[in-house]
PDB file of C-alpha atoms and ligand atoms in Angstrom:
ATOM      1  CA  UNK S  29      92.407  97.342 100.922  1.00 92.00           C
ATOM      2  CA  UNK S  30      88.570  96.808 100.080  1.00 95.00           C
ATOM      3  CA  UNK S  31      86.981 100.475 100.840  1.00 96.00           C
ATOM      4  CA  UNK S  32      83.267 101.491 100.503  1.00 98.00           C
ATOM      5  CA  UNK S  33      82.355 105.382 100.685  1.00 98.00           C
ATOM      6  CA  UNK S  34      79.136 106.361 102.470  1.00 98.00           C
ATOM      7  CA  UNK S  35      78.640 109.960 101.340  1.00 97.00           C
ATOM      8  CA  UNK S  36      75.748 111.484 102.327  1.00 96.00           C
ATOM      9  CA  UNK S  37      74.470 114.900 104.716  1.00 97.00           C
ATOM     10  CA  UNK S  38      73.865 112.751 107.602  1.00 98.00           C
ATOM     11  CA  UNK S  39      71.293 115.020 109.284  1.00 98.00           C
ATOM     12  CA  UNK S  40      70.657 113.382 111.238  1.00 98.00           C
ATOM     13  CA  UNK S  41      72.437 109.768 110.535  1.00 98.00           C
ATOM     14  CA  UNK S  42      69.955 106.420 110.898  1.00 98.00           C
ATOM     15  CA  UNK S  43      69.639 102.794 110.963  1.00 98.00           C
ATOM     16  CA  UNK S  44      69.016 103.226 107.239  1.00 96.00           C
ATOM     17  CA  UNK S  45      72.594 104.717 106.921  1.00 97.00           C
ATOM     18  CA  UNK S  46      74.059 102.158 108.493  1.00 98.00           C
ATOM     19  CA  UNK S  47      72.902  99.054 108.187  1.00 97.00           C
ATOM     20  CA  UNK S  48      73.197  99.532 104.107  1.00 96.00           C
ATOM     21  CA  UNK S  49      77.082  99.949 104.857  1.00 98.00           C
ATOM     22  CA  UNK S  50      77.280  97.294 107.051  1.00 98.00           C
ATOM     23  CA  UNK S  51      75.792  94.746 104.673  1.00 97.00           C
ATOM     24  CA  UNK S  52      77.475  96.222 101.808  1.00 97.00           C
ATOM     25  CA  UNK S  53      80.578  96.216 103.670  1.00 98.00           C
ATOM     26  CA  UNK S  54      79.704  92.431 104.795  1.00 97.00           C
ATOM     27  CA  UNK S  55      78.920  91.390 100.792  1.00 96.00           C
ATOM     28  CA  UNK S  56      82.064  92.703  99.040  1.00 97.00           C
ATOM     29  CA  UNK S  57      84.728  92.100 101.983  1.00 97.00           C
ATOM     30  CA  UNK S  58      85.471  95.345 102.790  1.00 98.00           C
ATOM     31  CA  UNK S  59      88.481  96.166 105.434  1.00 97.00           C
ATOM     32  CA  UNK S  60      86.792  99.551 106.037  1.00 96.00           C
ATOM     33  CA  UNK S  61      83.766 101.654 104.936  1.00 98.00           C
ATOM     34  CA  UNK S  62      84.042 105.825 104.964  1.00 98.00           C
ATOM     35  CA  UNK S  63      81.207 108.041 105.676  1.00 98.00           C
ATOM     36  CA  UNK S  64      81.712 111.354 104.435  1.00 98.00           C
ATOM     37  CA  UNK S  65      79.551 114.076 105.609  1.00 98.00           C
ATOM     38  CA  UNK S  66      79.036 116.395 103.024  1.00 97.00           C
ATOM     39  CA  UNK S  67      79.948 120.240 103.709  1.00 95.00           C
ATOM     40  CA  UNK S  68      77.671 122.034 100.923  1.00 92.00           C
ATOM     41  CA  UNK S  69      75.504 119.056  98.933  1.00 91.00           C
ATOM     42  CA  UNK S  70      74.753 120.658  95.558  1.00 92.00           C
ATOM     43  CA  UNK S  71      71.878 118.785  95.144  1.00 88.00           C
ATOM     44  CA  UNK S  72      70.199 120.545  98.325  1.00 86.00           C
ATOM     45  CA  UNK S  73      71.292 124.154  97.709  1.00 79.00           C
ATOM     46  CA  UNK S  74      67.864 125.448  98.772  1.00 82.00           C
ATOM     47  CA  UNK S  75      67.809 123.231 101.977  1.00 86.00           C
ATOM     48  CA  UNK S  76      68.136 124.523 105.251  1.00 92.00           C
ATOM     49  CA  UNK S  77      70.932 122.262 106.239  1.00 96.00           C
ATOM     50  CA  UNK S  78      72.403 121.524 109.923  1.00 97.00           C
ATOM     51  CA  UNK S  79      75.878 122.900 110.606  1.00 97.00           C
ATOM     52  CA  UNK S  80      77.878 120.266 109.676  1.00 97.00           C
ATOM     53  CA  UNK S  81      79.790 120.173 113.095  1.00 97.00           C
ATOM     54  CA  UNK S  82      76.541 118.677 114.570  1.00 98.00           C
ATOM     55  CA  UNK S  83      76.345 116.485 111.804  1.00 98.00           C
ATOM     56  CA  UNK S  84      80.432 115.306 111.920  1.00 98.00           C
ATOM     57  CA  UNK S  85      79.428 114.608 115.672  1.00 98.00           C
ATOM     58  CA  UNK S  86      76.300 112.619 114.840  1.00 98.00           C
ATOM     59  CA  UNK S  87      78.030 110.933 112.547  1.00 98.00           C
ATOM     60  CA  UNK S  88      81.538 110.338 114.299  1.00 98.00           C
ATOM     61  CA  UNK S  89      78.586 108.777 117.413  1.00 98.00           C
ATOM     62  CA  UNK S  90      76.903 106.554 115.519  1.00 98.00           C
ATOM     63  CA  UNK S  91      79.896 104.916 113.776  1.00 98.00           C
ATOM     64  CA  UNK S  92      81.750 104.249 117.229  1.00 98.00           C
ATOM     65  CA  UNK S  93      81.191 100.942 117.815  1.00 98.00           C
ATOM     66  CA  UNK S  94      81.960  99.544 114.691  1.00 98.00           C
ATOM     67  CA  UNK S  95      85.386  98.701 114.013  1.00 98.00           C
ATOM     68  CA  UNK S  96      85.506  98.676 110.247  1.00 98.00           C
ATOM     69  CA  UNK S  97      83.342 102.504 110.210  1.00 98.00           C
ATOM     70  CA  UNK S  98      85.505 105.215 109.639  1.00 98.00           C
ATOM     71  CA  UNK S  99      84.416 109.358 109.345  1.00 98.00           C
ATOM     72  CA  UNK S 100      86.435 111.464 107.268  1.00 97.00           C
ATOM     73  CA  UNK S 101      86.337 114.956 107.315  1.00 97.00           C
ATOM     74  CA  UNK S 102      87.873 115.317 103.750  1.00 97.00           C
ATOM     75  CA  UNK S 103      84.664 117.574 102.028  1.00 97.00           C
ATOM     76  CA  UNK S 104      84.458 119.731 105.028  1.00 97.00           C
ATOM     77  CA  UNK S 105      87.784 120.655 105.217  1.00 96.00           C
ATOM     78  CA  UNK S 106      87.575 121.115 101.214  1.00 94.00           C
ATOM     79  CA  UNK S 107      85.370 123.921 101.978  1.00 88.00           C
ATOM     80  CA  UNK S 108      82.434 124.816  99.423  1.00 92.00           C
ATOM     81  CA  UNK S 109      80.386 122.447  97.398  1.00 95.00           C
ATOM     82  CA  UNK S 110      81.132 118.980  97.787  1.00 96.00           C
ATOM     83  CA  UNK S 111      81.249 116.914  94.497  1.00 97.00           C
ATOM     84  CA  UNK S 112      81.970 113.006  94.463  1.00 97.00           C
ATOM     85  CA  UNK S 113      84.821 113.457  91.708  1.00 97.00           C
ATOM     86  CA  UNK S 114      86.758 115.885  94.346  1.00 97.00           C
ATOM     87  CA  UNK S 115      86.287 113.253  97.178  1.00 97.00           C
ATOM     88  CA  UNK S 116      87.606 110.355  94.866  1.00 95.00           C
ATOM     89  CA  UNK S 117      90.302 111.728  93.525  1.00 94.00           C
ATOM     90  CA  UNK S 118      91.478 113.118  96.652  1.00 95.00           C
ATOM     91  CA  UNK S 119      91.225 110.086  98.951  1.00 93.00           C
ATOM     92  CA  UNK S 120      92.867 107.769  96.155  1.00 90.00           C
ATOM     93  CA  UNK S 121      95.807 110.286  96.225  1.00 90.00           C
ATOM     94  CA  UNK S 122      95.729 110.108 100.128  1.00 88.00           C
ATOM     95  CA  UNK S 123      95.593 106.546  99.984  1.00 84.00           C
ATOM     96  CA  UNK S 124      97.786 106.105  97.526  1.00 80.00           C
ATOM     97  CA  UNK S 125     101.163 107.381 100.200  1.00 74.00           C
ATOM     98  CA  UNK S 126     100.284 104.436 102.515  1.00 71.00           C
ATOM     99  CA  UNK S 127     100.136 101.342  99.800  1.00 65.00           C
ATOM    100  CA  UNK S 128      99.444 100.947  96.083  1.00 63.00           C
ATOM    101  CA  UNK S 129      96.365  98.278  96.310  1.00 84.00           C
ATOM    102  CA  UNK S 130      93.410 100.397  97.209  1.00 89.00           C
ATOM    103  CA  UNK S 131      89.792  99.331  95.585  1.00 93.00           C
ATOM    104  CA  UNK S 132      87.167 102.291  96.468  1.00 95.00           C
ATOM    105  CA  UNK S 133      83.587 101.521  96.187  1.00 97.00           C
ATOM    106  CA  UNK S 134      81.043 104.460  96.063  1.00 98.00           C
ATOM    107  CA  UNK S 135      77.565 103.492  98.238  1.00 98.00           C
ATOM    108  CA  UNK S 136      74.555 105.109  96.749  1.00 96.00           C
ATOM    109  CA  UNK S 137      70.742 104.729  97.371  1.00 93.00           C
ATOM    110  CA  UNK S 138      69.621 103.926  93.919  1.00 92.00           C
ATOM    111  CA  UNK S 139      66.959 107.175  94.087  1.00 89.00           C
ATOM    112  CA  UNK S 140      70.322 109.202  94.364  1.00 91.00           C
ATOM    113  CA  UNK S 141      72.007 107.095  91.519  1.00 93.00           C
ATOM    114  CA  UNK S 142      69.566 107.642  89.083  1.00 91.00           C
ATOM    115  CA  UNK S 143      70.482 111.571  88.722  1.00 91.00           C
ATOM    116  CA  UNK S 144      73.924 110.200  88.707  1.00 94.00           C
ATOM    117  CA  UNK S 145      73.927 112.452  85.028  1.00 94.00           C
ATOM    118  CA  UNK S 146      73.389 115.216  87.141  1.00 94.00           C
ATOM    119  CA  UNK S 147      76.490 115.320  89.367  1.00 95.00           C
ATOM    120  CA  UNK S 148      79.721 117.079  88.546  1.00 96.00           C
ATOM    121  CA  UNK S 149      81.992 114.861  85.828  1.00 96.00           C
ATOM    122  CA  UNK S 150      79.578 112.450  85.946  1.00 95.00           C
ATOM    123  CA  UNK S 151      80.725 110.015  82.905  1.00 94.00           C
ATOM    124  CA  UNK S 152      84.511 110.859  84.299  1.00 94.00           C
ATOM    125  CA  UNK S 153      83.377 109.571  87.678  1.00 95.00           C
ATOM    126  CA  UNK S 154      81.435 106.546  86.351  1.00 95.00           C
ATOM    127  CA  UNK S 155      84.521 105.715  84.711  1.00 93.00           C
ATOM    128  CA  UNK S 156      86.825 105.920  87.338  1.00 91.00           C
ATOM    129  CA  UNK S 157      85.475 104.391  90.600  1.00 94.00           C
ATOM    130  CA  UNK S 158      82.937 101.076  90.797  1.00 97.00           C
ATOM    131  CA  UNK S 159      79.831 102.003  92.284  1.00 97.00           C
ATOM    132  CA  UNK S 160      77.447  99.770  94.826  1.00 97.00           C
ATOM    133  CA  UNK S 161      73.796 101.361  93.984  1.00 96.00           C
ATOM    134  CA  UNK S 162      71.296  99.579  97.149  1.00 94.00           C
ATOM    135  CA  UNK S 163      68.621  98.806  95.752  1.00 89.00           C
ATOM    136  CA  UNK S 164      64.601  97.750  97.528  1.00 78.00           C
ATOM    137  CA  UNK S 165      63.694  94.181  97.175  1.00 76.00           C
ATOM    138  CA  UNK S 166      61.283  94.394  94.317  1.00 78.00           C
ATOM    139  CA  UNK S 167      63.819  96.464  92.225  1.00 82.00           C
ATOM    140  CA  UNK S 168      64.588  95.443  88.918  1.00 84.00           C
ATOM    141  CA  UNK S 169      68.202  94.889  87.542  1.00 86.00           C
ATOM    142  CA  UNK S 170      66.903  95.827  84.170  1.00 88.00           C
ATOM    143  CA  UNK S 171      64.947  99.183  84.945  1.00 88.00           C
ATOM    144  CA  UNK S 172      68.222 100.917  86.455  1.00 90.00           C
ATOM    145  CA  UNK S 173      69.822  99.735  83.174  1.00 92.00           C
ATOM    146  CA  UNK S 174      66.907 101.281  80.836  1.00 91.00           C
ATOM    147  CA  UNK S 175      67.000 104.374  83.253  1.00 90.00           C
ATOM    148  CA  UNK S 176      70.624 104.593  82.597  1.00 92.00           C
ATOM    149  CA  UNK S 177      70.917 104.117  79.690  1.00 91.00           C
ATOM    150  CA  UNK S 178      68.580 106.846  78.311  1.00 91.00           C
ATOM    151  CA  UNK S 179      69.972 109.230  80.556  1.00 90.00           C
ATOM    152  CA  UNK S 180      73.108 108.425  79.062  1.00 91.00           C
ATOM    153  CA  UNK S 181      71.622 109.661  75.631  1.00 91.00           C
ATOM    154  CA  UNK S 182      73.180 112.901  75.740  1.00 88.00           C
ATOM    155  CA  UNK S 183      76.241 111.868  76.221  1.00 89.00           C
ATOM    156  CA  UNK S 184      78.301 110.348  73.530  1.00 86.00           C
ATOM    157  CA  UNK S 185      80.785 107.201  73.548  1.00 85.00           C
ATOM    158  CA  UNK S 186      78.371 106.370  76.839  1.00 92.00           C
ATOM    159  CA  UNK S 187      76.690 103.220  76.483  1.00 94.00           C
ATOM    160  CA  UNK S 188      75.598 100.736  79.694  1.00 95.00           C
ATOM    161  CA  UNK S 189      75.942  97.411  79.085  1.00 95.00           C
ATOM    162  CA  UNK S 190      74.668  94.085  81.533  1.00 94.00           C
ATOM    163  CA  UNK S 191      77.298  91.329  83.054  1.00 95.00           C
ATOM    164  CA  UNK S 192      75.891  88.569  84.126  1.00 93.00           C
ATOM    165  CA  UNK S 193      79.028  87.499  85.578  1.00 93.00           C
ATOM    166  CA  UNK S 194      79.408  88.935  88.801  1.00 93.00           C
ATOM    167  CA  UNK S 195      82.076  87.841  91.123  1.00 94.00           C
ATOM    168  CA  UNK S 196      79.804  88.955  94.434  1.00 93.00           C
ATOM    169  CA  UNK S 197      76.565  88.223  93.913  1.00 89.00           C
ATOM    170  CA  UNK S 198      73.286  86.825  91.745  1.00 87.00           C
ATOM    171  CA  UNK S 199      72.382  89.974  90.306  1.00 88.00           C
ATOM    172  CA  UNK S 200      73.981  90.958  87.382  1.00 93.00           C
ATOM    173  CA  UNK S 201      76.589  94.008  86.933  1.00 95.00           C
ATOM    174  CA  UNK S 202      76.561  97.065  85.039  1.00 96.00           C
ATOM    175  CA  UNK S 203      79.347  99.083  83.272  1.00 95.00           C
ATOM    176  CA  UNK S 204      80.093 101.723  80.652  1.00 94.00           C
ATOM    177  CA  UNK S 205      82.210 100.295  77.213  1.00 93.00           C
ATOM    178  CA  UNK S 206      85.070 100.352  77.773  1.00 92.00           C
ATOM    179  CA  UNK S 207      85.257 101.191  81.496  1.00 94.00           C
ATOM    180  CA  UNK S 208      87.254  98.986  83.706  1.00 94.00           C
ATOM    181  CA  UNK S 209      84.938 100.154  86.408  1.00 96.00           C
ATOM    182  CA  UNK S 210      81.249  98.392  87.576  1.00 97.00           C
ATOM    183  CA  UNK S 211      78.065  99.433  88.960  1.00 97.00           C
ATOM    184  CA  UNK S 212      76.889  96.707  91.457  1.00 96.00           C
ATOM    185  CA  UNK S 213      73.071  96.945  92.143  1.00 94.00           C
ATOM    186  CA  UNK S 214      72.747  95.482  95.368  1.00 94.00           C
ATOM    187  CA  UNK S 215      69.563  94.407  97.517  1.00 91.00           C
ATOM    188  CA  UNK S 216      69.988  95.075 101.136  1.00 92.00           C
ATOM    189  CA  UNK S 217      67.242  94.895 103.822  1.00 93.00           C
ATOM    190  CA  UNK S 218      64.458  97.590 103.318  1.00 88.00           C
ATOM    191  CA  UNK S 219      64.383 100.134 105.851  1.00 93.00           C
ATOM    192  CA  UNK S 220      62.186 102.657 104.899  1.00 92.00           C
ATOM    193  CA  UNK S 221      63.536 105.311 107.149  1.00 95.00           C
ATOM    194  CA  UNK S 222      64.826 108.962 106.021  1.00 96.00           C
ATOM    195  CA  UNK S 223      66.492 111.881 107.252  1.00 97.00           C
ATOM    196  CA  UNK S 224      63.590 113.845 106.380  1.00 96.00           C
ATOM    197  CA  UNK S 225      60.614 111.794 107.917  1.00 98.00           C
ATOM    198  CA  UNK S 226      63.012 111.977 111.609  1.00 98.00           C
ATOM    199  CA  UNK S 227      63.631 115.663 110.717  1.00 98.00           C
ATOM    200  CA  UNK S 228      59.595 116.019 110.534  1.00 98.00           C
ATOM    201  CA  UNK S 229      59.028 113.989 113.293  1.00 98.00           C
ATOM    202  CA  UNK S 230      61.106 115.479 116.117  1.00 98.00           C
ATOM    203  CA  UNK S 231      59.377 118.953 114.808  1.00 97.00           C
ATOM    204  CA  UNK S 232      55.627 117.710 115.771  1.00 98.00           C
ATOM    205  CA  UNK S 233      57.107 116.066 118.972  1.00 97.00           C
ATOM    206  CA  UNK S 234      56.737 112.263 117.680  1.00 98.00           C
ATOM    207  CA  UNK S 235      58.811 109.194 118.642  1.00 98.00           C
ATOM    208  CA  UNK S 236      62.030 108.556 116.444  1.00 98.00           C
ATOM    209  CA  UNK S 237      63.399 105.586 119.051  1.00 98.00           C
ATOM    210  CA  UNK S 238      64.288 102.621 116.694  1.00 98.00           C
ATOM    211  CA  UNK S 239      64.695 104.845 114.054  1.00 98.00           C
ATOM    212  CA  UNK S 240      67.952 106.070 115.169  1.00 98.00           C
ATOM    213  CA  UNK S 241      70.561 105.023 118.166  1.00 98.00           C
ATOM    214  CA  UNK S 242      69.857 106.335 120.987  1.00 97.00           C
ATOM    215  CA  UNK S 243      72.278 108.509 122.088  1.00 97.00           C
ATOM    216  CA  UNK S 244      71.942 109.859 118.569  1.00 98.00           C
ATOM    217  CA  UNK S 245      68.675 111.193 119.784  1.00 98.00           C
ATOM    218  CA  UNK S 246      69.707 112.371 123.146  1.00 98.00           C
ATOM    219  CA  UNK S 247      72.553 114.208 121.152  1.00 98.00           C
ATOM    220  CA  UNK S 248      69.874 115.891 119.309  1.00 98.00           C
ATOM    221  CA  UNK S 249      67.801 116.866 122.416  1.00 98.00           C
ATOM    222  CA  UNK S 250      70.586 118.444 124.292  1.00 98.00           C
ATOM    223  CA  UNK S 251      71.010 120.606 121.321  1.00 98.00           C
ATOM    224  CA  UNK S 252      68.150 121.331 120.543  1.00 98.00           C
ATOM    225  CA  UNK S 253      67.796 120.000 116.627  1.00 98.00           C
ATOM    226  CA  UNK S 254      65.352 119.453 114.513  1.00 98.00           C
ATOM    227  CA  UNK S 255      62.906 121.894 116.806  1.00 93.00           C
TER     228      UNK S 255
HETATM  229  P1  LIG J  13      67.257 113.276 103.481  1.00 77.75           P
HETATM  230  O1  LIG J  13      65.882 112.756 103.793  1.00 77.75           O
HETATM  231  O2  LIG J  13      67.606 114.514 104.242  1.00 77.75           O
HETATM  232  O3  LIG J  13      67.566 113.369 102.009  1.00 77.75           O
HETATM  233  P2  LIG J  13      68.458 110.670 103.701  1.00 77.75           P
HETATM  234  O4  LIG J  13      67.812 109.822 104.748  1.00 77.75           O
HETATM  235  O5  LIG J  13      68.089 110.424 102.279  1.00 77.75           O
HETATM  236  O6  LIG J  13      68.263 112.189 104.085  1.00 77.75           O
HETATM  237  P3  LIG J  13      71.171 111.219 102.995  1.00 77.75           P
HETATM  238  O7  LIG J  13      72.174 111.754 103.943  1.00 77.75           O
HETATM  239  O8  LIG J  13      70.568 112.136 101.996  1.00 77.75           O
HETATM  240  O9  LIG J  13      70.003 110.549 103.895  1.00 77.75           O
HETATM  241  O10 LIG J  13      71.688 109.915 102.272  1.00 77.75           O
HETATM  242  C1  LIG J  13      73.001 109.487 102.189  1.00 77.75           C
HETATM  243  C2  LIG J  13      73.052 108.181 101.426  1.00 77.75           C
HETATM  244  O11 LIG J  13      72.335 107.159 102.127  1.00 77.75           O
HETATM  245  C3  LIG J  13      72.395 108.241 100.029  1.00 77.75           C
HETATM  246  O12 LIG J  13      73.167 107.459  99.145  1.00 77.75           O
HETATM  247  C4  LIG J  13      71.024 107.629 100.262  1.00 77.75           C
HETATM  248  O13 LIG J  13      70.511 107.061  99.074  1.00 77.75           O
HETATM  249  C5  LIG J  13      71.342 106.574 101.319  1.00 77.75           C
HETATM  250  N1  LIG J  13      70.176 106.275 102.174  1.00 77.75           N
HETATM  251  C6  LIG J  13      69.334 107.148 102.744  1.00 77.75           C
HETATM  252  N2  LIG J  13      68.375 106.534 103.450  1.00 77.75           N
HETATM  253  C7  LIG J  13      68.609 105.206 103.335  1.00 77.75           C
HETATM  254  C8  LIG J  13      67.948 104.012 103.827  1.00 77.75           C
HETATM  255  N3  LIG J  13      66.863 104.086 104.589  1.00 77.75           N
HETATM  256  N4  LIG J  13      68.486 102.821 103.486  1.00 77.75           N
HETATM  257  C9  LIG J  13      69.590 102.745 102.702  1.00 77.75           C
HETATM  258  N5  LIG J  13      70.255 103.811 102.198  1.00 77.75           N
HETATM  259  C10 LIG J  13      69.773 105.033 102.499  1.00 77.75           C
HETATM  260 MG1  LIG J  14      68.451 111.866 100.676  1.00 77.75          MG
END
């Protein structure tokens, strides 16, 4: 099986969320993509963060209707901070039981991928999982590849390199010598929206329809988020 991970806090989840998986999911074949909420995201320690039952339950809504979405509660029930390497390594193992042919693919906004140097095992993780980085229309193959590469600096035996042969799209891939594993920049439609900007907008009382499904928002009415 083809599998994508969506990880992300989800608070609330949006049309950005999922139309990115559902076009990566479209591009590279995938039988299923997973969103993940996170339980503790390390990057946002100093965020006030939704209890992540509201946020399962957002998420879990949102992904109903669509046959290939799954929601796993893997990093919530893992307790503490959630790191990607943890969530990798335990769903191959998982997946592992039920057959031996399991290709994971790790979605990431490319504004998250760039502190990719900053997450736990990060040249561990690079090397063990492909990664599909969405990128915005006017982004350039070759700047995540400079960015990359000098954050790569301090790290030793870790060089980026380009592959013009890539066996699902235009756009050229990226991957560490001598990793098996690729990073797949990938343009998918812009939509500028954030968790943040709805966040901020529900506070001051302004419209979020179209930003969001709808009964994501009444969800978040009769409970009273964001306020
Ligand atoms: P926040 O504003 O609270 O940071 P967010 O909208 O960025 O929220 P996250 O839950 O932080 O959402 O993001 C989860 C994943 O989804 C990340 O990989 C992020 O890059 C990606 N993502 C977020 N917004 C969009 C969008 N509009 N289009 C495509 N991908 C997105
Ligand atoms: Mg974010």
């Amino acid at each position: 099986m083809r599998i994508g991970i969506m990880g992300g806090t989800f608070d609330p989840i949006h049309y950005g969320h999922l139309n990115s998986a559902e076009e990566i999911a479209e591009i590279f074949k995938m039988d299923r993509v997973i969103f993940i909420p996170s339980f503790i995201p390390p990057h946002k320690k100093k965020e006030k963060i939704t209890d992540v039952y509201h946020r399962l339950m957002m998420t879990m809504l949102a992904t109903l209707s669509n046959p290939r979405f799954k929601v796993s509660t893997i990093e919530i029930e893992r307790d503490g901070y959630s790191y990607t390497i943890d969530t990798i390594n335990e769903l191959r193992n998982s997946f592992k039981r039920s057959s031996a042919k399991n290709k994971f693919y790790f979605i990431v906004g490319v504004d998250a991928f760039k502190e990719i140097f900053t997450w736990k095992d990060s040249v561990r993780l690079l090397k063990n999982c492909d990664f599909i980085v969405t990128t915005r229309p006017s982004y350039k193959v070759d700047d995540l590849f400079n960015v990359l590469n000098d954050a790569a600096k301090k790290h030793r035996n870790v060089k980026f390199k380009i592959d013009r042969k890539n066996p699902f799209g235009k756009s050229p891939r990226l991957y560490i010598i001598g990793s098996k594993h690729f990073i797949y920049p990938v343009e998918t439609t812009a939509l500028d929206i954030s968790s943040t900007d709805i966040r901020r907008r529900i506070k001051r009382g302004m419209t979020v329809k179209y930003l969001l499904p709808e009964f994501i928002e009444e969800y978040i009415n009769k409970n009273r988020l964001y306020k």
